Coordinates of C-alpha atoms in Angstrom, one line a residue:
M1 CA 28.1 -77.1 -85.2
E2 CA 26.7 -74.4 -87.3
R3 CA 26.2 -76.5 -89.9
M4 CA 24.0 -78.9 -87.9
L5 CA 21.9 -76.5 -86.7
R6 CA 21.0 -74.8 -90.1
L7 CA 20.3 -78.6 -91.7
L8 CA 18.0 -79.1 -88.5
A9 CA 16.9 -76.1 -88.7
P10 CA 13.6 -76.6 -90.7
L11 CA 12.4 -79.2 -88.5
S12 CA 12.9 -77.7 -85.3
G13 CA 11.1 -74.4 -86.7
R14 CA 8.1 -76.5 -87.1
I15 CA 8.7 -77.9 -83.5
A16 CA 9.1 -74.6 -81.9
E17 CA 6.0 -73.6 -83.7
R18 CA 3.9 -76.1 -82.9
W19 CA 4.8 -75.8 -79.2
R20 CA 4.9 -71.9 -79.5
L21 CA 8.7 -72.0 -78.0
T22 CA 8.6 -68.3 -79.1
E23 CA 6.2 -66.8 -77.6
K24 CA 7.2 -68.8 -74.5
L25 CA 10.3 -67.5 -74.2
S26 CA 9.8 -64.4 -75.1
K27 CA 8.1 -63.8 -71.0
G28 CA 9.7 -63.8 -67.6
N29 CA 13.2 -63.7 -67.2
W30 CA 14.0 -64.6 -70.4
N31 CA 12.6 -61.8 -72.6
L32 CA 13.7 -63.2 -75.8
V33 CA 12.2 -61.2 -79.0
H34 CA 13.3 -57.8 -76.1
K35 CA 16.8 -59.3 -76.6
M36 CA 16.7 -59.9 -80.5
I37 CA 16.0 -56.3 -80.6
A38 CA 18.2 -54.9 -78.8
L39 CA 21.4 -57.2 -80.7
Y40 CA 19.4 -57.0 -84.3
G41 CA 17.0 -54.1 -83.9
E42 CA 13.4 -53.7 -85.1
D43 CA 12.5 -57.1 -86.1
P44 CA 8.4 -57.1 -86.9
D45 CA 7.9 -60.9 -87.7
M46 CA 10.0 -62.2 -84.9
R47 CA 12.8 -64.1 -87.2
H48 CA 15.6 -64.0 -85.1
A49 CA 13.5 -64.7 -82.6
K50 CA 12.0 -67.6 -84.3
T51 CA 15.6 -68.7 -85.5
F52 CA 16.9 -68.6 -81.9
S53 CA 14.1 -70.8 -81.0
A54 CA 14.8 -73.3 -83.6
D55 CA 18.7 -73.5 -82.7
L56 CA 17.1 -73.9 -79.2
I57 CA 15.4 -77.0 -79.9
S58 CA 18.2 -78.2 -82.2
A59 CA 21.0 -77.9 -80.2
I60 CA 19.0 -80.0 -77.1
G61 CA 18.1 -82.9 -79.3
L62 CA 21.6 -83.2 -80.5
T63 CA 22.5 -83.2 -76.6
V64 CA 20.0 -86.1 -76.0
A65 CA 20.9 -87.9 -79.5
S66 CA 24.3 -87.4 -78.3
A67 CA 23.6 -89.2 -74.4
V68 CA 22.0 -91.7 -76.3
L69 CA 24.1 -92.8 -78.4
L70 CA 27.3 -92.4 -75.6
G71 CA 24.9 -94.4 -74.0
L72 CA 25.4 -97.4 -76.4
L73 CA 28.9 -97.1 -76.7
T74 CA 29.4 -96.9 -72.8
G75 CA 26.8 -100.4 -72.6
G76 CA 24.2 -98.2 -70.8
D77 CA 26.7 -96.3 -68.5
L78 CA 24.3 -94.4 -66.1
Y79 CA 26.6 -91.8 -65.4
V80 CA 27.6 -91.0 -68.9
T81 CA 24.4 -90.7 -69.7
G82 CA 22.9 -88.5 -66.5
A83 CA 26.1 -86.4 -67.8
C84 CA 25.0 -85.8 -71.3
I85 CA 21.8 -85.2 -70.3
A86 CA 22.5 -82.4 -67.4
C87 CA 24.6 -81.2 -70.6
A88 CA 21.0 -81.1 -72.7
C89 CA 19.4 -79.2 -69.8
L90 CA 22.2 -76.5 -69.2
V91 CA 22.0 -75.7 -73.3
P92 CA 19.0 -72.9 -73.2
F93 CA 20.9 -71.6 -69.9
V94 CA 24.4 -71.7 -72.4
M95 CA 22.6 -70.0 -75.4
F96 CA 21.0 -67.1 -73.2
R97 CA 24.4 -66.4 -71.9
R98 CA 26.0 -66.2 -75.2
L99 CA 22.9 -63.9 -76.6
D100 CA 23.6 -62.3 -73.3
N101 CA 27.2 -61.2 -74.2
K102 CA 26.3 -60.5 -78.1
I103 CA 24.3 -57.6 -76.4
Q104 CA 26.7 -56.5 -74.1
Q105 CA 29.8 -56.4 -76.6
K106 CA 27.1 -54.5 -78.6
R107 CA 26.4 -51.9 -76.3
R108 CA 30.2 -51.6 -75.5
K109 CA 31.0 -50.9 -79.2
L110 CA 27.8 -47.9 -79.3
V111 CA 29.5 -46.7 -76.2
M112 CA 33.1 -46.4 -77.8
E113 CA 31.5 -45.1 -81.2
L114 CA 28.8 -42.2 -80.1
P115 CA 31.6 -39.9 -78.7
E116 CA 33.4 -40.2 -82.3
F117 CA 30.1 -39.7 -84.1
L118 CA 29.0 -36.4 -81.6
N119 CA 32.2 -34.6 -82.2
K120 CA 31.3 -34.5 -86.2
L121 CA 27.8 -34.3 -85.6
T122 CA 29.0 -30.8 -83.8
L123 CA 31.5 -29.7 -85.8
L124 CA 28.4 -30.0 -88.9
V125 CA 25.8 -28.2 -86.9
N126 CA 28.3 -25.7 -85.6
A127 CA 28.9 -24.6 -89.1
G128 CA 25.3 -24.0 -89.9
D129 CA 24.0 -27.3 -90.7
T130 CA 20.5 -29.0 -90.1
V131 CA 21.1 -31.3 -87.2
Q132 CA 19.0 -34.1 -89.8
G133 CA 21.2 -33.0 -92.2
A134 CA 24.2 -33.4 -90.5
I135 CA 23.0 -36.8 -89.1
V136 CA 22.3 -37.5 -93.0
R137 CA 25.9 -36.8 -93.8
C138 CA 27.5 -38.6 -91.0
A139 CA 25.8 -41.8 -92.0
E140 CA 27.1 -41.3 -95.9
A141 CA 30.5 -40.9 -94.7
Y142 CA 30.6 -44.4 -93.0
S143 CA 27.8 -45.9 -95.6
S144 CA 30.8 -44.7 -98.3
S145 CA 34.1 -45.9 -96.5
G146 CA 32.7 -49.1 -94.9
T147 CA 33.9 -48.5 -91.9
G148 CA 32.3 -48.3 -88.2
G149 CA 29.8 -51.0 -85.8
P150 CA 26.6 -51.1 -84.9
L151 CA 26.4 -47.4 -84.5
A152 CA 27.7 -46.7 -87.9
T153 CA 24.4 -49.5 -88.8
E154 CA 22.0 -48.2 -87.1
L155 CA 23.2 -44.1 -87.9
V156 CA 22.8 -45.3 -91.9
M157 CA 18.8 -46.8 -90.9
L158 CA 18.2 -43.4 -89.5
A159 CA 19.3 -41.5 -92.1
N160 CA 17.4 -44.0 -94.7
R161 CA 14.3 -42.9 -92.3
L162 CA 14.5 -38.9 -93.2
R163 CA 15.2 -39.6 -96.3
N164 CA 11.3 -41.1 -96.4
N165 CA 10.3 -38.0 -94.4
E166 CA 9.6 -39.6 -91.6
S167 CA 9.0 -37.2 -88.8
F168 CA 12.6 -36.8 -87.0
P169 CA 11.6 -37.1 -83.1
I170 CA 10.2 -40.7 -84.5
A171 CA 12.8 -41.6 -86.1
M172 CA 15.3 -40.8 -83.0
E173 CA 12.7 -42.8 -80.2
K174 CA 13.1 -45.2 -83.2
L175 CA 16.6 -45.3 -82.8
S176 CA 16.8 -45.1 -78.7
K177 CA 14.5 -48.7 -78.8
R178 CA 16.7 -50.7 -81.5
C179 CA 19.6 -49.9 -79.6
S180 CA 18.5 -50.2 -76.2
S181 CA 21.4 -48.5 -74.8
A182 CA 21.4 -45.8 -71.6
E183 CA 24.6 -43.6 -73.8
I184 CA 21.9 -43.8 -76.7
S185 CA 18.9 -42.7 -74.7
V186 CA 20.1 -39.9 -73.3
F187 CA 22.0 -39.0 -76.8
T188 CA 18.1 -38.9 -78.5
T189 CA 16.8 -36.8 -75.2
T190 CA 18.8 -34.1 -75.7
V191 CA 18.6 -34.2 -79.0
L192 CA 14.6 -33.9 -79.2
M193 CA 14.8 -31.3 -76.4
N194 CA 17.3 -28.7 -78.0
Y195 CA 17.3 -29.4 -81.8
R196 CA 14.5 -27.0 -82.4
R197 CA 16.1 -24.2 -80.5
G198 CA 19.3 -25.0 -82.7
G199 CA 22.1 -21.9 -82.4
E200 CA 24.5 -21.9 -79.4
L201 CA 22.8 -23.5 -76.6
F202 CA 22.2 -27.1 -78.9
V203 CA 26.1 -26.8 -80.2
L204 CA 26.8 -26.4 -75.8
S205 CA 24.1 -29.0 -75.3
L206 CA 26.3 -31.4 -77.6
R207 CA 29.5 -30.3 -76.3
S208 CA 28.6 -30.9 -72.5
L209 CA 26.9 -34.9 -73.7
N210 CA 30.3 -35.4 -75.7
R211 CA 32.5 -34.6 -72.9
E212 CA 30.8 -36.9 -70.6
L213 CA 30.6 -39.6 -73.5
W214 CA 34.4 -39.4 -73.8
E215 CA 34.7 -40.1 -69.9
K216 CA 32.4 -43.4 -70.2
R217 CA 34.6 -44.3 -73.0
K218 CA 37.6 -43.8 -71.5
A219 CA 36.6 -45.8 -67.9
M220 CA 35.4 -48.7 -70.6
T221 CA 38.6 -48.7 -72.2
R222 CA 39.6 -49.5 -68.4
I223 CA 38.0 -52.4 -68.0
L224 CA 38.7 -53.4 -71.6
G225 CA 41.8 -53.2 -70.8
E226 CA 41.6 -54.9 -67.2
E227 CA 39.6 -57.7 -68.3
A228 CA 42.4 -58.9 -71.2
S229 CA 45.0 -58.9 -68.4
A230 CA 42.5 -60.9 -66.3
K231 CA 42.4 -63.6 -69.4
L232 CA 45.9 -63.9 -69.7
I233 CA 46.6 -65.0 -66.2
F234 CA 45.9 -68.5 -66.4
P235 CA 48.1 -68.9 -69.7
M236 CA 50.9 -67.4 -68.0
L237 CA 50.1 -69.4 -65.1
L238 CA 50.6 -72.3 -67.8
I239 CA 53.7 -70.9 -69.2
L240 CA 55.1 -70.3 -65.9
L241 CA 54.4 -73.9 -64.9
A242 CA 56.1 -75.4 -68.5
V243 CA 59.5 -73.1 -67.6
M244 CA 59.9 -74.6 -63.9
T245 CA 59.2 -77.8 -65.3
I246 CA 61.9 -77.4 -67.7
V247 CA 64.1 -75.5 -65.5
A248 CA 63.6 -78.6 -62.7
A249 CA 63.8 -81.5 -64.7
P250 CA 67.6 -81.5 -65.3
A251 CA 68.1 -81.3 -61.2
I252 CA 65.9 -83.5 -60.1
L253 CA 66.9 -86.3 -62.6
L254 CA 70.7 -85.7 -61.6
M255 CA 69.3 -86.2 -57.6
D256 CA 67.8 -89.4 -58.6

């Protein structure tokens, strides 16, 4: 499916551009550009949003083509054709649902990674390093080890901006916008409000925030565990039915 979307991307991209689909999907409840920024970060050329629009056109086109083909193979069966056309109408909702799930997963990973980063930041600042220097050192550690998730990627981008002598408050505000997460917003606000004070007051504010984030991480871990357990219910029911069938089959055969 992904390969077909890439093959159709040039044609679908031109159609989406002609229909101004990206601009239309960026309004109202769809809010495509904002979601792409939340998932991929800053995108001045709207490259990711345009790619999504092209993929949407391709997916709808493939579904309609499948409906026509199945209609021909079934001798013009209206039920089959109608079902495929209904599926084509559901394609935008399915694709946006997948996009929302990706954004939610990214935000969850940010919540899971942020307390560990705050621990390192607090230790470095408490040891006498500046906030900017501590952030750059943490980003270098992530970059050299090749570990970390979305937060590590965002910190590397932030460190590059700071090395290029971008204003620290502006760089932190951009970080908050790119992540589009309440926890990151609280972190950037706390840092910007207290980093000029430095010393013990700044370290205390970081520790207080870190305690709150660890509690959120624990709550997030519980939620993920409950979701994993819920996903196992259906397979376990199938296994139970299979075992009951295997156990009961000989008895039923003997009764016959």
